[in-house]
Coordinates of C-alpha atoms and ligand atoms in Angstrom, one line a residue:
M1 CA 0.0 0.0 0.0
T2 CA 1.2 3.5 -0.8
T3 CA 1.5 5.8 2.2
L4 CA 1.9 9.6 2.1
R5 CA 5.4 9.2 3.4
D6 CA 6.4 7.4 0.2
L7 CA 5.7 10.5 -2.0
P8 CA 8.9 12.0 -3.3
A9 CA 10.2 15.1 -1.5
V10 CA 10.2 18.5 -3.3
E11 CA 14.0 18.5 -3.2
Q12 CA 14.2 15.1 -4.9
L13 CA 12.0 16.3 -7.7
L14 CA 14.0 19.5 -8.1
Q15 CA 17.1 17.4 -8.8
T16 CA 15.7 15.9 -12.0
Q17 CA 16.5 17.0 -15.5
T18 CA 12.8 17.7 -16.2
A19 CA 12.6 20.0 -13.2
A20 CA 15.7 21.9 -14.5
E21 CA 13.9 22.3 -17.8
L22 CA 10.7 23.5 -16.2
I23 CA 12.7 26.0 -14.1
A24 CA 14.4 27.3 -17.2
R25 CA 11.0 27.8 -18.9
Y26 CA 8.8 29.0 -16.1
G27 CA 11.2 30.3 -13.4
R28 CA 12.1 28.7 -10.1
P29 CA 9.4 30.3 -7.8
L30 CA 6.4 29.3 -10.0
T31 CA 7.8 25.8 -10.7
L32 CA 8.1 25.3 -6.9
I33 CA 4.5 26.3 -6.4
A34 CA 3.4 24.0 -9.2
I35 CA 5.4 21.0 -7.8
R36 CA 3.9 21.6 -4.3
S37 CA 0.4 21.8 -5.8
T38 CA 0.9 18.6 -7.8
L39 CA 2.2 16.8 -4.7
D40 CA -0.8 18.1 -2.7
E41 CA -3.2 16.7 -5.3
A42 CA -1.4 13.4 -5.2
R43 CA -1.6 13.4 -1.4
E44 CA -5.4 14.0 -1.6
R45 CA -5.8 11.2 -4.1
I46 CA -3.8 8.7 -2.0
K47 CA -5.8 9.6 1.1
L48 CA -9.1 8.8 -0.7
N49 CA -7.8 5.8 -2.5
P50 CA -4.4 4.3 -1.4
E51 CA -3.0 3.2 -4.8
P52 CA -1.1 0.0 -5.1
A53 CA 1.9 1.8 -6.5
L54 CA 3.3 5.3 -6.0
P55 CA 2.8 7.8 -8.8
P56 CA 6.2 7.6 -10.5
I57 CA 8.3 10.7 -10.3
D58 CA 7.9 11.1 -14.1
L59 CA 4.2 11.3 -13.7
I60 CA 4.3 13.9 -11.0
L61 CA 6.7 16.0 -13.2
A62 CA 4.4 15.6 -16.2
Q63 CA 1.5 16.9 -14.2
T64 CA 3.6 19.8 -12.9
D65 CA 4.4 20.6 -16.6
S66 CA 0.8 20.7 -17.7
T67 CA -0.2 22.7 -14.6
L68 CA 2.6 25.3 -15.4
S69 CA 1.5 25.4 -19.0
A70 CA -2.1 26.0 -18.0
W71 CA -1.1 28.7 -15.5
T72 CA 0.9 30.7 -18.0
Q73 CA -1.5 30.6 -21.0
P74 CA -2.3 34.2 -22.1
M75 CA -5.7 35.0 -20.7
L76 CA -6.7 37.8 -23.1
V77 CA -6.7 36.3 -26.5
P78 CA -7.7 37.4 -30.0
L79 CA -10.8 35.8 -31.5
I80 CA -12.9 35.7 -34.6
N81 CA -16.0 37.8 -34.5
A82 CA -18.5 36.2 -36.9
T83 CA -21.5 37.7 -35.1
G84 CA -22.0 40.6 -37.5
V85 CA -21.9 43.1 -34.6
I86 CA -19.2 45.5 -35.8
L87 CA -18.6 47.3 -32.5
H88 CA -19.1 44.4 -30.0
T89 CA -18.3 45.8 -26.5
N90 CA -17.8 42.3 -25.1
L91 CA -15.4 41.5 -28.0
G92 CA -13.2 44.6 -27.6
R93 CA -15.0 47.1 -29.8
A94 CA -13.0 48.5 -32.7
P95 CA -10.3 46.6 -34.4
L96 CA -7.5 49.0 -35.3
S97 CA -6.0 50.2 -38.6
A98 CA -2.6 49.0 -39.6
A99 CA -1.2 52.5 -39.2
A100 CA -2.7 52.8 -35.6
I101 CA -1.1 49.4 -34.7
H102 CA 2.2 50.5 -36.1
A103 CA 2.1 53.8 -34.3
M104 CA 1.3 52.0 -31.0
D105 CA 4.0 49.5 -31.6
V106 CA 6.9 51.9 -32.3
V107 CA 6.0 54.2 -29.4
S108 CA 5.8 51.3 -26.9
R109 CA 9.2 49.9 -28.0
G110 CA 11.2 52.7 -26.7
Y111 CA 11.3 56.4 -25.7
S112 CA 9.3 59.1 -27.4
N113 CA 8.7 62.8 -27.4
L114 CA 5.5 62.2 -25.4
E115 CA 6.2 65.3 -23.2
Y116 CA 9.2 66.7 -24.9
D117 CA 9.4 69.6 -27.3
L118 CA 11.9 68.5 -29.9
E119 CA 12.2 72.0 -31.3
K120 CA 13.1 73.8 -28.1
G121 CA 14.7 70.8 -26.3
V122 CA 12.5 71.4 -23.2
R123 CA 9.5 69.7 -21.5
G124 CA 6.5 69.7 -23.7
S125 CA 2.8 68.5 -23.4
R126 CA 1.4 65.1 -24.1
L127 CA -1.8 66.8 -25.2
I128 CA -0.6 68.5 -28.3
H129 CA -0.2 65.4 -30.5
A130 CA -3.9 64.6 -30.9
E131 CA -5.1 68.1 -30.3
S132 CA -3.8 69.8 -33.5
I133 CA -5.4 67.0 -35.6
L134 CA -8.7 67.3 -33.8
Q135 CA -8.7 71.0 -34.3
K136 CA -8.2 70.6 -38.0
L137 CA -10.8 67.8 -38.3
T138 CA -13.6 69.4 -36.3
G139 CA -12.9 73.1 -36.3
A140 CA -13.0 73.0 -32.5
E141 CA -10.8 75.5 -30.6
S142 CA -9.3 72.9 -28.4
A143 CA -9.3 69.2 -27.6
L144 CA -8.3 66.8 -24.8
V145 CA -7.9 63.0 -24.9
V146 CA -8.5 61.0 -21.7
N147 CA -9.0 57.4 -20.7
N148 CA -12.5 56.8 -22.0
C149 CA -15.8 58.7 -22.6
A150 CA -17.2 58.0 -19.1
S151 CA -14.1 59.6 -17.6
A152 CA -14.4 62.5 -20.1
V153 CA -18.0 63.1 -18.8
L154 CA -16.9 62.8 -15.2
L155 CA -14.0 65.2 -15.7
V156 CA -16.1 67.8 -17.6
L157 CA -18.8 67.8 -14.9
S158 CA -16.3 67.7 -12.0
T159 CA -14.6 70.8 -13.4
L160 CA -17.6 72.8 -14.5
A161 CA -20.5 71.7 -12.4
N162 CA -19.4 70.5 -8.9
K163 CA -22.2 71.3 -6.5
K164 CA -24.0 73.1 -9.3
R165 CA -27.1 72.4 -11.3
V166 CA -26.9 70.4 -14.5
I167 CA -30.0 70.2 -16.7
I168 CA -30.7 67.0 -18.6
S169 CA -33.7 65.5 -20.3
R170 CA -35.4 62.5 -18.7
S171 CA -35.3 60.7 -22.0
Q172 CA -31.5 60.8 -21.8
L173 CA -30.9 59.1 -18.4
V174 CA -29.4 56.1 -20.1
E175 CA -27.6 53.0 -18.8
I176 CA -24.7 52.5 -21.2
G177 CA -24.1 48.8 -20.5
G178 CA -22.3 46.8 -17.9
G179 CA -24.7 48.3 -15.4
F180 CA -23.2 51.8 -15.7
R181 CA -25.7 54.7 -15.8
I182 CA -25.0 58.2 -17.1
P183 CA -26.9 59.8 -14.2
D184 CA -24.6 57.9 -11.7
V185 CA -21.5 59.0 -13.5
M186 CA -22.8 62.5 -13.5
K187 CA -23.7 62.4 -9.8
Q188 CA -20.2 61.1 -9.0
S189 CA -18.9 64.5 -10.2
G190 CA -20.8 66.3 -7.4
A191 CA -23.2 67.9 -10.0
K192 CA -26.9 68.3 -9.0
L193 CA -29.0 66.7 -11.7
V194 CA -32.1 68.6 -12.8
E195 CA -34.2 66.3 -14.9
V196 CA -36.6 68.0 -17.3
G197 CA -39.5 66.7 -19.4
T198 CA -40.9 63.2 -19.4
T199 CA -39.5 59.9 -20.8
N200 CA -41.0 60.4 -24.2
R201 CA -41.6 64.2 -24.5
V202 CA -39.4 67.1 -23.7
H203 CA -40.2 70.7 -24.8
L204 CA -37.9 73.6 -25.2
S205 CA -40.0 75.4 -22.5
D206 CA -39.0 72.6 -20.1
Y207 CA -35.4 73.7 -20.5
E208 CA -36.3 77.4 -20.4
E209 CA -38.1 76.9 -17.1
A210 CA -35.2 75.0 -15.5
L211 CA -32.8 77.7 -16.7
Q212 CA -34.6 80.2 -14.5
E213 CA -32.4 79.2 -11.6
P214 CA -28.6 79.5 -11.5
T215 CA -27.3 76.6 -13.5
A216 CA -23.8 75.4 -14.5
L217 CA -24.5 73.3 -17.6
V218 CA -27.1 71.9 -19.9
M219 CA -26.1 68.4 -20.8
R220 CA -27.3 66.2 -23.7
A221 CA -26.5 62.5 -23.6
H222 CA -26.9 60.5 -26.8
P223 CA -29.4 57.7 -26.2
S224 CA -26.9 55.2 -27.5
N225 CA -28.5 51.9 -27.1
F226 CA -32.3 52.4 -27.3
K227 CA -34.8 54.3 -29.3
I228 CA -38.1 55.9 -28.2
I229 CA -40.7 55.5 -30.8
G230 CA -44.3 56.8 -31.0
F231 CA -45.5 60.0 -29.3
T232 CA -42.1 61.7 -28.8
E233 CA -40.7 65.1 -28.9
E234 CA -37.2 66.5 -28.4
P235 CA -36.1 70.0 -29.2
E236 CA -33.4 70.5 -31.8
L237 CA -29.9 70.8 -30.3
K238 CA -29.4 74.2 -31.8
D239 CA -32.5 75.5 -30.0
I240 CA -31.4 74.0 -26.7
V241 CA -28.1 75.8 -27.2
E242 CA -29.8 79.0 -28.0
V243 CA -31.9 79.1 -24.8
A244 CA -28.9 77.9 -22.7
H245 CA -26.6 80.6 -24.1
Q246 CA -29.3 83.2 -23.6
A247 CA -29.1 82.3 -19.9
D248 CA -25.3 82.3 -20.0
V249 CA -25.2 78.5 -19.5
F250 CA -22.8 76.2 -21.4
V251 CA -24.0 73.1 -23.2
V252 CA -22.1 69.8 -23.1
D253 CA -23.0 67.0 -25.6
D254 CA -22.1 63.4 -24.6
L255 CA -22.2 61.8 -28.0
G256 CA -20.8 58.5 -26.9
S257 CA -20.2 56.9 -30.3
G258 CA -18.8 60.0 -32.0
A259 CA -19.0 59.6 -35.7
L260 CA -16.8 61.8 -38.0
L261 CA -18.4 60.3 -41.1
D262 CA -22.0 59.9 -42.1
T263 CA -23.4 56.5 -41.5
A264 CA -26.4 57.2 -43.7
K265 CA -24.1 56.6 -46.7
Y266 CA -24.2 52.9 -45.9
G267 CA -28.0 52.5 -45.8
L268 CA -28.0 53.1 -42.0
A269 CA -29.8 55.8 -40.1
H270 CA -27.8 59.0 -39.6
E271 CA -25.7 58.9 -36.5
P272 CA -25.2 62.4 -35.1
T273 CA -21.7 63.6 -35.9
I274 CA -19.2 65.6 -33.9
Q275 CA -19.1 68.3 -36.5
E276 CA -22.9 68.7 -36.3
S277 CA -22.9 69.1 -32.5
L278 CA -20.2 71.7 -32.8
S279 CA -22.0 73.6 -35.5
A280 CA -25.2 73.6 -33.4
G281 CA -23.1 75.7 -31.1
V282 CA -22.4 73.1 -28.3
D283 CA -19.6 74.2 -26.1
L284 CA -18.1 70.8 -25.4
V285 CA -18.5 67.4 -27.1
C286 CA -17.5 64.1 -25.5
F287 CA -17.1 60.9 -27.4
S288 CA -15.3 57.5 -27.2
G289 CA -12.1 56.6 -29.2
D290 CA -13.1 53.0 -29.7
K291 CA -16.7 53.3 -31.0
L292 CA -17.4 54.8 -34.4
L293 CA -14.0 56.6 -34.4
G294 CA -12.5 53.1 -34.8
G295 CA -9.4 53.7 -32.6
P296 CA -8.1 52.4 -29.2
Q297 CA -10.0 53.0 -26.0
A298 CA -10.1 56.7 -25.2
G299 CA -12.4 59.6 -24.3
I300 CA -12.2 62.7 -26.4
I301 CA -13.4 66.2 -25.4
V302 CA -13.5 68.9 -28.1
G303 CA -14.8 72.5 -27.9
K304 CA -14.2 75.9 -26.3
K305 CA -10.6 76.6 -25.4
A306 CA -11.4 78.5 -22.2
L307 CA -13.4 75.5 -20.9
I308 CA -10.9 72.9 -21.9
D309 CA -8.0 74.9 -20.4
K310 CA -9.9 74.7 -17.1
I311 CA -10.6 71.0 -17.5
K312 CA -6.9 70.3 -18.2
K313 CA -6.0 71.8 -14.8
H314 CA -8.4 69.8 -12.7
P315 CA -6.7 67.1 -10.6
L316 CA -8.9 64.4 -12.1
A317 CA -7.4 65.2 -15.5
R318 CA -4.2 63.6 -14.3
A319 CA -6.0 60.7 -12.9
V320 CA -7.8 59.9 -16.2
R321 CA -5.1 60.9 -18.6
A322 CA -4.4 58.9 -21.7
D323 CA -1.1 57.0 -21.9
K324 CA 1.4 57.2 -24.8
V325 CA 0.3 54.1 -26.5
C326 CA -3.3 55.3 -26.6
L327 CA -2.3 58.7 -27.8
A328 CA -0.2 57.2 -30.6
G329 CA -3.1 55.0 -31.7
I330 CA -5.7 57.8 -31.5
T331 CA -3.5 60.2 -33.4
A332 CA -2.8 57.7 -36.2
T333 CA -6.6 56.9 -36.4
L334 CA -7.5 60.6 -36.6
L335 CA -5.0 61.0 -39.4
H336 CA -7.0 58.7 -41.6
Y337 CA -10.0 61.1 -41.4
L338 CA -7.7 64.0 -42.0
K339 CA -6.3 62.3 -45.1
D340 CA -9.8 61.2 -46.1
N341 CA -8.9 57.5 -46.2
A342 CA -10.8 56.3 -43.2
E343 CA -13.2 54.3 -45.2
R344 CA -10.4 52.3 -46.7
E345 CA -8.0 52.1 -43.7
V346 CA -10.2 52.0 -40.5
P347 CA -11.6 48.4 -40.2
I348 CA -15.0 49.3 -38.9
W349 CA -15.7 51.7 -41.8
R350 CA -14.3 49.2 -44.2
M351 CA -16.8 46.6 -42.7
M352 CA -19.7 49.1 -43.0
S353 CA -18.8 50.0 -46.6
L354 CA -18.5 46.4 -47.8
T355 CA -21.0 46.0 -50.7
L356 CA -23.6 43.2 -50.5
K357 CA -21.9 41.6 -53.5
Q358 CA -18.6 41.4 -51.6
V359 CA -20.2 40.0 -48.5
K360 CA -22.1 37.4 -50.5
G361 CA -19.0 36.4 -52.4
R362 CA -17.2 35.7 -49.1
A363 CA -20.1 33.7 -47.7
E364 CA -20.2 31.7 -50.9
A365 CA -16.5 31.0 -50.8
W366 CA -16.8 29.7 -47.3
K367 CA -19.7 27.5 -48.3
N368 CA -17.7 26.1 -51.2
E369 CA -14.6 25.5 -49.0
L370 CA -16.7 23.6 -46.4
G371 CA -18.9 21.9 -48.9
Q372 CA -22.0 22.6 -46.9
G373 CA -24.4 25.2 -45.6
H374 CA -26.5 27.9 -47.4
V375 CA -25.9 31.5 -48.1
V376 CA -28.8 33.4 -46.8
E377 CA -29.9 37.0 -46.4
G378 CA -29.6 38.5 -43.0
E379 CA -28.7 41.6 -40.9
S380 CA -25.6 43.0 -39.4
T381 CA -25.6 45.7 -36.7
V382 CA -23.2 48.4 -35.7
G383 CA -23.5 48.0 -31.9
G384 CA -21.2 49.6 -29.3
G385 CA -23.7 52.3 -28.3
S386 CA -24.5 53.6 -31.8
L387 CA -27.5 53.5 -34.1
P388 CA -29.8 51.6 -31.7
G389 CA -32.3 49.3 -33.5
E390 CA -30.6 49.9 -36.8
T391 CA -29.5 47.0 -39.0
F392 CA -28.1 46.7 -42.4
Q393 CA -28.4 44.0 -45.0
T394 CA -25.8 41.3 -45.2
Y395 CA -25.4 37.7 -46.4
L396 CA -24.7 34.9 -43.9
L397 CA -23.4 31.4 -44.1
S398 CA -26.1 29.3 -42.5
L399 CA -25.2 25.9 -41.2
E400 CA -27.7 23.2 -40.3
I401 CA -26.4 21.6 -37.2
K402 CA -28.2 19.1 -34.9
S403 CA -27.3 20.8 -31.6
P404 CA -26.4 24.4 -32.5
D405 CA -25.5 25.4 -28.9
K406 CA -23.1 22.6 -28.6
F407 CA -21.6 23.6 -31.9
L408 CA -21.2 27.2 -30.8
K409 CA -19.3 25.9 -27.8
K410 CA -17.0 23.8 -30.0
L411 CA -16.4 27.0 -32.1
R412 CA -15.4 28.8 -28.9
K413 CA -12.8 26.1 -28.2
Q414 CA -11.0 26.6 -31.4
H415 CA -7.7 28.5 -31.7
P416 CA -8.5 31.3 -32.2
P417 CA -12.0 31.0 -30.7
I418 CA -14.8 31.7 -33.1
I419 CA -17.9 33.6 -32.0
A420 CA -21.1 33.0 -34.0
R421 CA -24.8 33.1 -33.4
T422 CA -27.8 30.9 -33.8
E423 CA -31.3 31.7 -35.1
N424 CA -34.1 29.2 -35.6
D425 CA -31.7 26.3 -34.9
K426 CA -29.3 27.4 -37.6
V427 CA -25.7 28.5 -36.9
L428 CA -25.1 31.8 -38.6
L429 CA -21.7 33.3 -39.6
D430 CA -21.5 36.9 -40.9
P431 CA -18.5 37.6 -43.1
R432 CA -18.8 41.4 -42.5
T433 CA -17.1 41.3 -39.1
V434 CA -14.5 38.6 -40.0
L435 CA -11.2 40.3 -40.8
P436 CA -9.9 39.1 -44.2
E437 CA -6.6 37.9 -42.6
Q438 CA -8.7 35.7 -40.2
E439 CA -10.5 33.8 -43.0
G440 CA -8.0 30.9 -43.1
A441 CA -8.2 30.4 -39.4
L442 CA -12.0 30.6 -39.5
L443 CA -12.2 27.8 -42.1
V444 CA -9.8 25.6 -40.2
G445 CA -11.8 26.2 -37.0
L446 CA -15.1 25.5 -38.8
K447 CA -13.7 22.3 -40.3
N448 CA -12.4 21.1 -36.9
A449 CA -15.8 21.8 -35.3
L450 CA -17.6 20.0 -38.1
R451 CA -14.9 17.3 -38.1
L452 CA -14.5 17.6 -41.8
Ligands
PLP501 C1 -20.5 54.5 -24.7 C2 -21.0 55.7 -24.1 C3 -20.3 56.3 -23.0 C4 -19.1 55.6 -22.4 O1 -18.1 55.5 -23.2 P1 -16.8 54.7 -22.8 O2 -15.7 55.2 -23.8 O3 -17.1 53.3 -22.9 O4 -16.4 55.1 -21.4 C5 -20.8 57.4 -22.5 N1 -21.8 58.1 -23.0 C6 -22.5 57.6 -24.1 C7 -23.7 58.3 -24.6 C8 -22.1 56.4 -24.7 O5 -22.8 55.9 -25.7

């Protein structure tokens, strides 16, 4: 009978050639933890069921090896998005352009002029890199890039509205996902929310009435993930701006998705653009870097210089500042718009601008390669807090599978994992969101899951 005392000692295991190799690969501290954990497991097993023979040293080391390999697998991995949701928040929102990836790569490899004025040889500002491009693109007097749009809103309100009134329409008290609510972010800044109107109808007179009392800001939040239909009314932004400015109150527009191009060009509804908000006279506009801009995670504030100068000096500005890698990626992404090649270079716009013929061609090529399935008409969505309820036509590869949910699970186990959807017991794959360079891996994964 095997007793616990017969198990090899840690020291004994460490003297083997295999242990030396594991230490070389994984480092001594982690290897030690893994050896102890494997021995603990063996001990538990023996307690439950004294084995006739000891687990040989080789077996213990082999187990240690697989434990170490499992512990050191990368946790955050790329995957293939075949859902047709272009800006999928759970799948990391916008894929980046080649130029953005390159800019982030070179800046992270070494030192940079992040806060260094190359002309004068003195300390510079990390803010100027994106600012000058944003000024040219939007015509705004000034701009600031921070960690994300939620922090942009928090920073704006903390600077301009702490302990002061902020007027917002009841129809805009949105929850943006992950349980985060715009009103909660606003309250965190110390602002006093003054809600006007009802859920479905807000009149200009509601704003005018609320503006009778001393107020810091009027805020508009883009209802990014829902749509009120039916008996509704909402004043035009320029009219809200007019009554606010008459009362000497600034207007902040939290656009969220922040389009620089017109989505209507692709058969979608029109998503409000940054330029439109500014030309309506809004004083500050906030938007995300990784939604319709198609860049890395960031929050961008554009608008009046006097206000942004104040915001830059608030202590929170330091707490939510963008890092050099983000600034490199955002700047490179913005340059695409400046050079008018965003539709070609920024992946999300490339996906939106794919013609039906192109999408259908890809779905058909997949079908031919697999030798099964049907190409059917379907719908893609933009997602990511933009164009709620809007879909655009696409073609899908539809696979008839006995147990679709089990098949989706198999797809998720591929390397890279593949995320698809089911509808009416069919598994659907949308070519629109599959990056062209991932097509080979997609087909390998599909064949594996189908056991072709
Ligand atoms: C998405 C969104 C936000 C939050 O943006 P993050 O960049 O994710 O912080 C804020 N406001 C609106 C209206 C949004 O749509």
